[in-house]
XYZ file of C-alpha atoms in Angstrom:
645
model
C -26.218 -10.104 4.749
C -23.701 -7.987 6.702
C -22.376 -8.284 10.161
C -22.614 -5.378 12.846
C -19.635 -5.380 14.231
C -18.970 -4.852 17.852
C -16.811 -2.052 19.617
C -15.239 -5.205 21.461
C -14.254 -6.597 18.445
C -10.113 -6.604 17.594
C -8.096 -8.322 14.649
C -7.796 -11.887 15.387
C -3.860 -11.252 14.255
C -2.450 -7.824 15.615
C -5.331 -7.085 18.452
C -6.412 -3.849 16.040
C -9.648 -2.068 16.411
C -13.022 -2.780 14.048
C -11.591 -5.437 11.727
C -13.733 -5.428 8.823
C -12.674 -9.312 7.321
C -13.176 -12.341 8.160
C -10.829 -15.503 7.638
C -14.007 -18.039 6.714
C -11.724 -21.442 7.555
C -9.943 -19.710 10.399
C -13.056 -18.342 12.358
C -11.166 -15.173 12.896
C -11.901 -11.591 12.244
C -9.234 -9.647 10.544
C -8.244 -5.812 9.982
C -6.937 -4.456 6.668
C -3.164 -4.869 7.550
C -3.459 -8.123 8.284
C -5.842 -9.270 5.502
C -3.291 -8.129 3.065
C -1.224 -11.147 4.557
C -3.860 -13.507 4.134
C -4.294 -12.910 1.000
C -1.078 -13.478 -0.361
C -0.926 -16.526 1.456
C -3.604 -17.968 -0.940
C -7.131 -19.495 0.000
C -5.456 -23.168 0.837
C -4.243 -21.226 3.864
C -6.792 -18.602 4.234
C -10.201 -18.021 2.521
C -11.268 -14.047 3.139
C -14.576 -12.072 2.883
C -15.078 -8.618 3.847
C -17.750 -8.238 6.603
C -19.683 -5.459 4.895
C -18.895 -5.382 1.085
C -19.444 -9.130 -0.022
C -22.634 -10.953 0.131
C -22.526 -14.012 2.725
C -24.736 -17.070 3.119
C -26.289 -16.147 6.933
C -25.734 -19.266 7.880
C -22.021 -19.500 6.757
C -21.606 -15.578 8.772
C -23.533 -17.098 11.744
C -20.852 -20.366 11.861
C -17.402 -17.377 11.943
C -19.612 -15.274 14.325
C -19.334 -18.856 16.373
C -16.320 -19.848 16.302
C -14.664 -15.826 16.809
C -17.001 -15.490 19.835
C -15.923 -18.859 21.454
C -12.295 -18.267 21.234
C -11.690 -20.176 17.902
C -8.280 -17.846 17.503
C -6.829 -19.401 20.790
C -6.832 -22.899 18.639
C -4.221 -21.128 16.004
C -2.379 -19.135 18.993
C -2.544 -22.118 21.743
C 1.234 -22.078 22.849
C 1.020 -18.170 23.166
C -1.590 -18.478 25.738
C 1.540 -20.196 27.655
C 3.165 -17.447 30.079
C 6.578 -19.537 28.818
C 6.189 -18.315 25.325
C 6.781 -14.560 26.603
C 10.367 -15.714 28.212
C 11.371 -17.462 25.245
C 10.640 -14.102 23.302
C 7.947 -14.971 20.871
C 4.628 -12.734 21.320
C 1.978 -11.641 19.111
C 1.884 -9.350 16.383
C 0.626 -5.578 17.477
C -1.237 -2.992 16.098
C 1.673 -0.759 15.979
C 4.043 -3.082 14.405
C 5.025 -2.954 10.234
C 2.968 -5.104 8.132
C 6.259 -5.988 6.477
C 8.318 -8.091 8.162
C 6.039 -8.063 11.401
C 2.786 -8.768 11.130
C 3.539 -10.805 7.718
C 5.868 -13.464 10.092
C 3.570 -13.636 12.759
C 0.382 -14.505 10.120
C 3.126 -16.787 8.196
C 3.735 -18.781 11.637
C 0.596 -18.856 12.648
C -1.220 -20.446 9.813
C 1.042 -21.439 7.295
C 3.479 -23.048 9.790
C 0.520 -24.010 12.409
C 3.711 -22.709 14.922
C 1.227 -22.155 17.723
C -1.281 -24.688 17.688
C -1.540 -27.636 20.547
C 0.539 -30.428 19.670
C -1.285 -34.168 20.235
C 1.379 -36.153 21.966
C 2.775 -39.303 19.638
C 4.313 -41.548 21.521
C 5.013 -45.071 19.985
C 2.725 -46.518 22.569
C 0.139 -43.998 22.635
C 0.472 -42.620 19.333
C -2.867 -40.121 17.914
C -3.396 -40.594 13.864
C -5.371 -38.839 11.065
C -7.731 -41.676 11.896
C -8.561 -41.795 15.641
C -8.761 -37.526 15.342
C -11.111 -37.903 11.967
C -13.196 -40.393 14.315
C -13.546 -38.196 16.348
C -14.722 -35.481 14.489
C -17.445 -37.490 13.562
C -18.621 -38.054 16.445
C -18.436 -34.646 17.772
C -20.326 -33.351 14.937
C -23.604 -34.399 16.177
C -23.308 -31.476 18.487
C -23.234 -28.378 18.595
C -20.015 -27.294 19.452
C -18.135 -25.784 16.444
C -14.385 -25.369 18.442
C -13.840 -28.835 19.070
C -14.782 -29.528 15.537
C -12.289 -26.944 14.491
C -9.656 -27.761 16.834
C -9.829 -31.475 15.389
C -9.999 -29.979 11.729
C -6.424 -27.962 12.243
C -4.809 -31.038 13.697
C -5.333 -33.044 10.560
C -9.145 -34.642 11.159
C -10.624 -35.157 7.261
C -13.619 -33.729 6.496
C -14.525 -36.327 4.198
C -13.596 -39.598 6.434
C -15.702 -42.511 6.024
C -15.786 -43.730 8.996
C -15.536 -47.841 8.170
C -17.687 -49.026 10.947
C -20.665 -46.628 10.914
C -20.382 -46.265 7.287
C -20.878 -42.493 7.015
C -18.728 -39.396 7.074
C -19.035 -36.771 9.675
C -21.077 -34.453 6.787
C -23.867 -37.474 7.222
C -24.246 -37.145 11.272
C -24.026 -33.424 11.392
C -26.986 -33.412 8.397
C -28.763 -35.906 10.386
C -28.086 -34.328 13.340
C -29.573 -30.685 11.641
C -26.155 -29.593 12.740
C -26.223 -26.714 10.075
C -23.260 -24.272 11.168
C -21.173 -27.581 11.738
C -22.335 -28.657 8.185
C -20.675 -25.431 7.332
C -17.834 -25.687 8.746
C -17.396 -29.087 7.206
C -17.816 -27.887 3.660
C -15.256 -25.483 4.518
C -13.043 -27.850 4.905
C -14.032 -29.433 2.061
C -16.921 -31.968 2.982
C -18.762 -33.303 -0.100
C -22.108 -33.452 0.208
C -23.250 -36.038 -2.911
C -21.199 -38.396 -0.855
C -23.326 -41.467 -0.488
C -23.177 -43.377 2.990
C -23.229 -47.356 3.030
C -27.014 -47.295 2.601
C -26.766 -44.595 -0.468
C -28.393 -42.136 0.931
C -26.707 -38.466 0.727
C -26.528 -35.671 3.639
C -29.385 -33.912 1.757
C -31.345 -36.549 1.708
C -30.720 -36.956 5.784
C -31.615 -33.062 6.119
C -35.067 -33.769 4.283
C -35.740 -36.893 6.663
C -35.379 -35.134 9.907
C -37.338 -32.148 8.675
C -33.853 -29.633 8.506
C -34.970 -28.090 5.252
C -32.896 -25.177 6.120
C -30.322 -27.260 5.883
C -31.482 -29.341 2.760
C -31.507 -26.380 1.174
C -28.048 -24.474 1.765
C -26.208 -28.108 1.234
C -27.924 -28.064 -2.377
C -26.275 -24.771 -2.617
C -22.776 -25.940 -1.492
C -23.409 -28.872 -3.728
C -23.438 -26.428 -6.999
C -20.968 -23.672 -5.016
C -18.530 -23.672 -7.504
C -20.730 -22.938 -10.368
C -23.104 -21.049 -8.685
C -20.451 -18.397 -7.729
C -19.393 -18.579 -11.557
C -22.723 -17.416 -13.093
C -22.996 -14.833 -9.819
C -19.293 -13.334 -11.124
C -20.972 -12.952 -14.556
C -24.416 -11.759 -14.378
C -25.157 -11.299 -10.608
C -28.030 -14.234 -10.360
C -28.055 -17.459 -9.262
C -30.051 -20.646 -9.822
C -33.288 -21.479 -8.158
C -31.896 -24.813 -6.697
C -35.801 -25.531 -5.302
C -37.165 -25.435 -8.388
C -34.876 -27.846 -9.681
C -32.856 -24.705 -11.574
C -29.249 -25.625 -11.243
C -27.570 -23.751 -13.987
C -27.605 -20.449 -15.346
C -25.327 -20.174 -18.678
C -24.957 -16.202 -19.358
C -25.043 -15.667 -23.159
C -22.625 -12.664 -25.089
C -23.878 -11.055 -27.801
C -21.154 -12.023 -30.112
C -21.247 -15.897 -29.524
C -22.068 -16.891 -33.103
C -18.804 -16.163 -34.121
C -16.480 -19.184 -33.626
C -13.374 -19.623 -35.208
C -12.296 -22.892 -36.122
C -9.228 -23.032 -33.746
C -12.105 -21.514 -30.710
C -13.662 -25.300 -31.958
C -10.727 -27.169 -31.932
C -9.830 -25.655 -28.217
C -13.857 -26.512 -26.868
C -13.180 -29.829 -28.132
C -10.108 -30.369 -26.105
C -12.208 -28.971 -23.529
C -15.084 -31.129 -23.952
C -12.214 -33.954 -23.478
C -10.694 -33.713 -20.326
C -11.551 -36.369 -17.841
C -13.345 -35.409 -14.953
C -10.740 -34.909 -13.014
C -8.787 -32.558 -14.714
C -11.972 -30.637 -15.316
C -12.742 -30.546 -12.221
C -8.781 -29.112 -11.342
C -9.696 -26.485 -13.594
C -12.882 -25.592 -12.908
C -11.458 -25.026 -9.146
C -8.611 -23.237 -10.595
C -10.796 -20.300 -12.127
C -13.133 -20.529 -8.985
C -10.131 -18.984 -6.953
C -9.348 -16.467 -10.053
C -12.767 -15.483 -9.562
C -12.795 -15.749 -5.695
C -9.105 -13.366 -6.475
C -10.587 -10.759 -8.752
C -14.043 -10.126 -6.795
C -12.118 -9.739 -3.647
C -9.262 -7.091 -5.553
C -12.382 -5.040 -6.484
C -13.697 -4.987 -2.526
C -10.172 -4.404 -1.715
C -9.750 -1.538 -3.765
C -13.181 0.361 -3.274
C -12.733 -0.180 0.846
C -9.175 0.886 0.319
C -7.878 4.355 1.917
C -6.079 6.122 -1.304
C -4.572 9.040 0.677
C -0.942 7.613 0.247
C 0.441 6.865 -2.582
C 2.034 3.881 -1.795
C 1.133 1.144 1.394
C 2.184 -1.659 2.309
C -1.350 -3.706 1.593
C -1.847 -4.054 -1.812
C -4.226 -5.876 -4.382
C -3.143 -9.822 -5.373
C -2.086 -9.686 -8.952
C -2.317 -13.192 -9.401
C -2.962 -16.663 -7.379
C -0.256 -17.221 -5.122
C 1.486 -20.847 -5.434
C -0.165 -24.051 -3.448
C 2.599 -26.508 -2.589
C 0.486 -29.160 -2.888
C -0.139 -28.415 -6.156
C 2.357 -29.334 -9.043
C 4.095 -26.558 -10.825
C 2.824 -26.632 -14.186
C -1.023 -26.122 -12.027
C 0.255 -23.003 -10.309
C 2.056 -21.839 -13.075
C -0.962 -22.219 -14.981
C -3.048 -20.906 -11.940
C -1.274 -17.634 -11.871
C -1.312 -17.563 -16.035
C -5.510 -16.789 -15.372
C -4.777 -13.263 -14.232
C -3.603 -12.359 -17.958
C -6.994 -12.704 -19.115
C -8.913 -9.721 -19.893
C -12.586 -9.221 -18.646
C -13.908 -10.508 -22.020
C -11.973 -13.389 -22.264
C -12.195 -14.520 -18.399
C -16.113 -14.164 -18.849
C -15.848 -16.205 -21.706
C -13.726 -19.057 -20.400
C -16.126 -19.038 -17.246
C -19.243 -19.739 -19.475
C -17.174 -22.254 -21.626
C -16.812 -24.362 -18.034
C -20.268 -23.515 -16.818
C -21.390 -25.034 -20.299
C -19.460 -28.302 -20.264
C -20.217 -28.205 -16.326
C -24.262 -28.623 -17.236
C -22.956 -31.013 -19.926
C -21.205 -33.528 -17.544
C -24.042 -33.301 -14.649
C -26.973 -34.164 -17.149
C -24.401 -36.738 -19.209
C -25.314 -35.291 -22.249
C -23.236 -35.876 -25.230
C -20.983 -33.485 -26.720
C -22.558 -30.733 -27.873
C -22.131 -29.966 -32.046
C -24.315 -26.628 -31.450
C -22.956 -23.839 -33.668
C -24.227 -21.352 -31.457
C -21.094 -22.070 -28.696
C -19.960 -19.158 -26.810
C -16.956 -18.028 -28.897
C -13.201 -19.215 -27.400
C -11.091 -15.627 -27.603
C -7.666 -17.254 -28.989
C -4.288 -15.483 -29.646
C -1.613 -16.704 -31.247
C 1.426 -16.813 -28.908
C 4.296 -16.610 -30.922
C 5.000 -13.036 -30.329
C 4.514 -13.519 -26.666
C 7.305 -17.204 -27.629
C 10.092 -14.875 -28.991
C 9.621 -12.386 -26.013
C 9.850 -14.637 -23.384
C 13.099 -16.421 -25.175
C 14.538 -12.889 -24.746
C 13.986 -13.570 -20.700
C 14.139 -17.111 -20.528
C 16.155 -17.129 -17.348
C 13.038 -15.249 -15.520
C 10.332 -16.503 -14.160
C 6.548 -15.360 -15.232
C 6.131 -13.632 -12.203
C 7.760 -12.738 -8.987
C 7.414 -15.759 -5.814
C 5.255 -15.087 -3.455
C 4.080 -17.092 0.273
C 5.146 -20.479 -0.155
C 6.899 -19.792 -3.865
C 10.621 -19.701 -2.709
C 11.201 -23.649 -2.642
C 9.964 -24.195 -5.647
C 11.613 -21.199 -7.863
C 14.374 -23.249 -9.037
C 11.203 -26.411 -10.011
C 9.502 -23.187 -11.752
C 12.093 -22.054 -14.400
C 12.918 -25.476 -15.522
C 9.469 -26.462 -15.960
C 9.140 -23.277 -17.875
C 12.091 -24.063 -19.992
C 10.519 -27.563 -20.862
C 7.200 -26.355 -20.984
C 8.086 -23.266 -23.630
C 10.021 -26.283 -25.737
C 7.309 -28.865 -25.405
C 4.904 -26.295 -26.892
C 6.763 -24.694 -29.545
C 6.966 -28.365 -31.004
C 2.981 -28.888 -30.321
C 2.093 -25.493 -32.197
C 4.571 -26.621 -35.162
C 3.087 -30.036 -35.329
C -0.597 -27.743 -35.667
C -2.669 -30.593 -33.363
C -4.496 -28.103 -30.077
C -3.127 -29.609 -26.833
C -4.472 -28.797 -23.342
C -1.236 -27.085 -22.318
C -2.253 -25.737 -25.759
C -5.673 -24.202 -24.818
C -4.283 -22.806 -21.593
C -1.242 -21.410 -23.087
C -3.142 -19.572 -25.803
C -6.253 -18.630 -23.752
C -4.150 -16.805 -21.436
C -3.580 -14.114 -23.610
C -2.354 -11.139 -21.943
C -2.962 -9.159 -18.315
C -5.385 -6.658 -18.590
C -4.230 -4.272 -16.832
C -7.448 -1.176 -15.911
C -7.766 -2.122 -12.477
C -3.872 -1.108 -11.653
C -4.528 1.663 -14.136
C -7.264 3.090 -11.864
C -5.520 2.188 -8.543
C -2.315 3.881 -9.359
C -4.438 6.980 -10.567
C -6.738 7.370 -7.735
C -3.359 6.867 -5.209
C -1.590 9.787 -7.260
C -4.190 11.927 -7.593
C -4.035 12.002 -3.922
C 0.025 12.886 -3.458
C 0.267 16.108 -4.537
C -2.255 16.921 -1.489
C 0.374 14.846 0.625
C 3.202 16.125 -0.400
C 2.260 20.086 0.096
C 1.402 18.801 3.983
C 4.558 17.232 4.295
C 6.158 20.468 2.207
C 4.349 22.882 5.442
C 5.804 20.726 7.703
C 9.492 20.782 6.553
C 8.889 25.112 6.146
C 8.818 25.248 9.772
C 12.147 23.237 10.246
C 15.258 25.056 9.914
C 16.496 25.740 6.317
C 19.368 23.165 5.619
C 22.510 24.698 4.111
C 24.143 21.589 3.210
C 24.619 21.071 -0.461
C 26.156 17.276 -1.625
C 29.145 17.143 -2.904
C 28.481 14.877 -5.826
C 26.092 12.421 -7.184
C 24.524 9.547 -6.426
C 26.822 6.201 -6.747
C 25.280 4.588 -9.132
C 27.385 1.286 -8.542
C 26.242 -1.942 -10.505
C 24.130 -4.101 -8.727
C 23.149 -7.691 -9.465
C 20.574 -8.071 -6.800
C 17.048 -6.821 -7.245
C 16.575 -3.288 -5.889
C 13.670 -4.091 -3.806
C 12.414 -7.825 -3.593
C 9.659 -7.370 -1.397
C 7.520 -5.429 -3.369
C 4.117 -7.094 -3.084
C 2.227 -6.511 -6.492
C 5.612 -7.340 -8.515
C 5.112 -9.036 -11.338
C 7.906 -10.064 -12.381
C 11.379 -10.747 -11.080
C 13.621 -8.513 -12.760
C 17.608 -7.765 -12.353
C 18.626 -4.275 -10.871
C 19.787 -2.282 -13.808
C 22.674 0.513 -14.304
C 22.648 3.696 -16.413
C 24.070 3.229 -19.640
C 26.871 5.563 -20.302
C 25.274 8.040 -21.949
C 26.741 10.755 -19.372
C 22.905 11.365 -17.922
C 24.337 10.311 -14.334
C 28.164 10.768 -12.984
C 30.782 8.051 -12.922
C 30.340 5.390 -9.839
C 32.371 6.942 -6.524
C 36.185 5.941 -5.937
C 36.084 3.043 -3.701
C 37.946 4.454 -0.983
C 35.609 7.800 -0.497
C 33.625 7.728 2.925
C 29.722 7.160 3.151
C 28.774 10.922 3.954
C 25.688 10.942 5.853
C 24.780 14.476 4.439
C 21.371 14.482 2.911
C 19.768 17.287 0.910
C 16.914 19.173 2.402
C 13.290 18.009 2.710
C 12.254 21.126 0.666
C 14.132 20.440 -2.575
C 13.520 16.154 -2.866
C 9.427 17.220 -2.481
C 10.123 19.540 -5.190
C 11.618 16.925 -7.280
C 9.170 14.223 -5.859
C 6.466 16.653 -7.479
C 7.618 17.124 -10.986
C 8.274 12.795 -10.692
C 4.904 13.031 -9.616
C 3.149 15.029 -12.196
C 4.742 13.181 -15.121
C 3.929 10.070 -13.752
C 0.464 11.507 -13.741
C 0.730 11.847 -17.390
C 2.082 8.857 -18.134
C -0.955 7.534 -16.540
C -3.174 8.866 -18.007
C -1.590 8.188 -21.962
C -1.643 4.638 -20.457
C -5.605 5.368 -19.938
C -6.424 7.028 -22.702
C -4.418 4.039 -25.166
C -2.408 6.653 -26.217
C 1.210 4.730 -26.624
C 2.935 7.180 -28.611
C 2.605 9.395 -25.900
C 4.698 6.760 -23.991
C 8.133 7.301 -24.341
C 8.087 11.518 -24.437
C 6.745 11.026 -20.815
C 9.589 8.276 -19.964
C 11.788 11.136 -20.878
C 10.566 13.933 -18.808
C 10.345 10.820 -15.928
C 14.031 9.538 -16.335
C 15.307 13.452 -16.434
C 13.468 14.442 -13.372
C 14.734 10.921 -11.658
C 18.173 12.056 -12.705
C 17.716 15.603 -11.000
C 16.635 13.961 -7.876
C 19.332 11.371 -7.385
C 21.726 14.356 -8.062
C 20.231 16.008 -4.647
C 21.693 12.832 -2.528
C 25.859 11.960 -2.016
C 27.631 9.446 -4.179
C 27.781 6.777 -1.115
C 24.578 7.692 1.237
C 25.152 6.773 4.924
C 21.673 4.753 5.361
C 21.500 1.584 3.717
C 17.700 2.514 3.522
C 18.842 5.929 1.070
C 20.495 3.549 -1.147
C 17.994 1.402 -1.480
C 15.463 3.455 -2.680
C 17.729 5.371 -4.807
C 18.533 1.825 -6.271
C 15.226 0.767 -6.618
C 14.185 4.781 -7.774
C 17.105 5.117 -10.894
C 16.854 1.224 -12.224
C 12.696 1.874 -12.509
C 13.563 4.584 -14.711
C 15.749 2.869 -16.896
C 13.504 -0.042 -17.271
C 10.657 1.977 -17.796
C 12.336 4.050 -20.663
C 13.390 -0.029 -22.214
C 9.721 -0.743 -21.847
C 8.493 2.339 -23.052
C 10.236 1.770 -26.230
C 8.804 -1.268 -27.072
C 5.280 -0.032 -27.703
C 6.880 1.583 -31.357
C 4.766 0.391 -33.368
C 8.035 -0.576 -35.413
C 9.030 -2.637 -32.666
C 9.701 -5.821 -33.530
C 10.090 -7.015 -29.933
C 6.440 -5.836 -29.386
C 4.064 -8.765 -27.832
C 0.714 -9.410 -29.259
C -1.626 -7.177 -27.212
C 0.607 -3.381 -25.865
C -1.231 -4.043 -22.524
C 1.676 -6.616 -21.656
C 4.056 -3.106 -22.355
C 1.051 -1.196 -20.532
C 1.233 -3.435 -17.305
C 4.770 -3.290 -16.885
C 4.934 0.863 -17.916
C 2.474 0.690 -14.588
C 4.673 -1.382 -12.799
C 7.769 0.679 -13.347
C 5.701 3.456 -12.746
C 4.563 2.570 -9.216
C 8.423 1.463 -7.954
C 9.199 5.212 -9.570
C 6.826 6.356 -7.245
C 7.396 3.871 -4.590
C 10.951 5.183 -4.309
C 10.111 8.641 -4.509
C 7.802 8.280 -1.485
C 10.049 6.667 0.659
C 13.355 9.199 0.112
C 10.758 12.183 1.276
C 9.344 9.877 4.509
C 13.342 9.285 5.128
C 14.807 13.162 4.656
C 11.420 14.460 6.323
C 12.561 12.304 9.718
C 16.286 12.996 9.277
C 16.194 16.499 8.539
C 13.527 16.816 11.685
C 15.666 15.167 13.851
């Protein structure tokens, strides 16, 4: 079902026009910019849907059509509403302003910091707990007004309270109540509903009584969400829940093939407590949640740039309630390929069955085979870089990046003994299963966004024809200074932290400027860096499409003709640039190069530094690739202004 979206809609965030997402937990409608926000914040803060492109229960559309049309966004923006908050200088986000820093703060505050929201007064006399608010949720539930229910929710009510005297929670009186969009809102929030009240009776089995069947029915379908949307991911169906079909288990045609270490790893499987099966289970609900919502991202996406600041979400982005080992292990799901993912999925959906009916472990030999890599490739690489993390922080990531290397470092030790002792651990089975990122989807993005500059960059070439010819030639090159800091640090789809880089001294750039010369704010014409943005362009273009096409041996050639037309264009600017913005990107633009040419060599097939599967060297040849082009795009956006000016 899809929503038709008003003229009089606006972004819940920045006030845009026609927002086309929703934030489900929120109640809000969002626009693009903003979404991109969201997103990286991670689905503890914000759970998004696209209003058009992904299929909705009606009934859980109908409860955010609710709560956005009854002013649900002033509960998340309540001290804004004050005419005091515009003389202490804190307003809303805009449409106009930069997603980055901008609207990114303003989202940040607003839900990640609840900044804005009404404050209960605690007084030690008069003080309001978790309690008395969760009491009152209950209560209000048997109505049907969804804001109050909300407003309670985002002051700390819990959706699960049992409340001690009535001997139900709040999912219990809504159910009986046939409250269905407050039902919703309460599994949103995380309301169970096989919660038994004091007389053991469930919320479905309340529905049913009072004739809701409606609502009997979509709380069976909560009840199996999580592996309903699993078997949806995989083969597009889901179960008939009222004909007592619960479970679909896709099959692959190569099943029958299981190694004895894919046994040993379904075993250790099979033997996780509940609990921790249940962690995980949730964990690759929100890598599937992730990847279905990249591939609506990307198809509603407008490619006409080649770089924006709303990207895709290359992995989960850190919960701080969660411990570090989870989120590191949370984020390790996005270096599954498509074959493996869809096999781990049916390996959960199969144990999921298992543990609902409380059937013993199955001995069947026709188990869906467990794709397993050795890792001790991947062990000697990463020893190479053991003072980096696995990937780059993002949202809440920053407190903890200091908890995150150490727990690598012990984590790497801890299973280098395990492997050498030969006994399949769970740290084991994650390790190993996460084999490496597959990396087509930022194949195709990056292609589709350059096959679209050269377009741009002939506009932008018209433009700068009509300005008057600069005469200015620099003086010398750019300063190519060491730097320890990373080039650019707020680069959203990064990977990877990784150290600026200098050219070696192989002569291909000048000598770093004499300290005492003056920043000269002379910059080369708009005409000659989109000339050199295009040949950076086109060989990126072929590097591309070698990266496509598997051909590796192609790699480093095209590295070559990169890093020499990189040179050329860094050459065009002074050796100490007057904008701090110049140096930047010609920072950011000469250190991509040289790390792409390091990367590019390691897919040699001599290589003895190469990892188990080349799409590890593919994803970060792509990587280095889009900062290349990154870089590129913003020294023409920067001379185009100057040079019009």
């Amino acid at each position: 079902m899809s929503k038709r979206l008003r003229s009089s809609d606006v972004c819940a965030d920045c006030s845009g026009p026609d927002p086309s997402w929703a934030s489900v937990n929120r109640g809000t409608f969002i626009c693009d910019e903003c979404c991109s926000v969201h997103r990286s914040l991670g689905r503890h803060i914000s759970q998004v849907r696209h209003l058009k492109h992904t299929p909705w229960p009606p009934t859980l559309l109908q409860m955010v059509e609710t709560l956005y049309n009854n002013g649900a966004n002033s509960i998340w923006e309540h001290s804004l509403l004050d005419p005091a908050s515009i003389m202490s200088g804190r307003r809303k986000a805009n449409p106009q302003d930069k997603v980055h820093p901008n609207k990114a703060e303003f989202i940040r505050a607003k839900y990640q910091m609840l900044a804005f929201v009404h404050r209960l007064p605690c007084r030690d006399d008069d003080s309001v707990t978790a309690k008395d608010l969760s009491k009152q949720l209950h209560s209000s539930v048997r109505t049907g007004n969804l804001e109050t229910c909300l407003r309670l929710l985002s002051l700390g009510a819990q959706a699960n309270f049992f409340h001690p005297e009535k001997g139900s929670t709040p999912l219990h009186v809504a159910s009986k109540a046939g409250q269905i969009l407050q039902a919703e809102l309460l599994a949103v929030y995380g309301a169970d509903p096989g919660t038994q009240d004091s007389s053991g009776k469930t919320p479905v089995d309340y529905a049913r009584q009072g004739g809701h069947h409606e609502l009997a029915e979509r709380l069976v379908e909560i009840q199996y969400e999580l592996t309903d949307r699993l078997a949806f991911y995989l083969c597009g169906r889901k179960p008939d829940h009222k004909n007592g079909q619960h479970f679909i288990i896709p099959q692959m045609a190569d099943s029958l093939d299981v190694s004895e270490l894919a046994k040993a790893a379904k075993k250790k499987l099979q033997s996780l407590s509940n609990h921790l099966f249940e962690e995980l289970a949730m964990d690759v609900y929100d890598e599937v949640d992730r990847r279905e919502t990249d591939a609506v991202w990307l198809a509603t996406q407008n490619h006409s740039t080649l770089v924006t600041e709303t990207t895709v979400v290359p992995f989960l982005p850190v919960n701080p309630e969660y411990s570090s080992t989870r989120n590191q292990g949370r984020q390790k799901l996005a270096r599954f390929n498509a074959h493996e993912f869809a096999t781990l999925v049916i390996d959960i959906l199969s144990d999921a069955k298992r543990r609902q009916q409380g059937s013993p472990l199955s001995r069947s030999k026709d188990n869906v085979e467990l794709i397993l890599r050795t890792v001790s490739n991947q062990h000697s690489t990463e020893s190479q870089d053991n003072d980096q993390p696995d990937y780059d922080s993002v949202a809440s990531d920053e407190d903890t990046d200091v908890e995150t290397r150490a727990s690598k470092a012990s984590r790497q030790k801890s299973l280098d003994s395990d492997l050498s002792d030969g006994p399949v651990t769970v740290q084991d089975f994650m390790e190993v299963r996460s084999a490496l990122v597959a990396s087509e989807a930022k194949i195709q993005q990056l292609m589709k966004v350059n096959n679209n500059l050269s377009d741009e960059l002939r506009i932008m070439q018209k433009k700068a024809s009509r300005l008057e010819k600069q005469n200015s030639t620099p003086e010398s090159d750019y300063d190519n200074t060491p730097y320890d800091t990373e080039p650019d640090d707020t680069v959203p789809n990064r990977k990877g932290r990784q150290r600026s880089v200098v050219w070696p001294g192989d002569g291909s750039l000048p000598d770093p400027a004499e300290p005492h010369l003056v920043p000269s704010p002379t910059l080369p014409s708009t005409e000659d860096v989109i000339r050199k943005t295009e040949q950076i362009t086109k060989n990126i273009q072929e590097l591309l499409r070698a990266a496509q096409e598997n051909t590796h041996d192609s790699y480093i050639p095209c590295s070559e003709r990169i890093h020499v037309a990189v040179t050329e264009m860094a050459a065009l600017f002074p050796k100490k640039p007057k904008s701090d913005t110049v140096r930047t990107s010609l920072r950011l633009l000469t250190s991509s190069a040289y790390r792409l040419q390091s990367e590019c060599r390691k897919a040699l097939p001599g290589d003895s530094s190469l990892p188990t599967d080349v799409q590890l060297v593919t994803q970060q040849v792509i990587q280095c690739a889009y900062d290349i082009a990154k870089a590129a795009k913003q020294l023409v956006t920067i001379t185009t202004k100057e040079n019009n000016n």
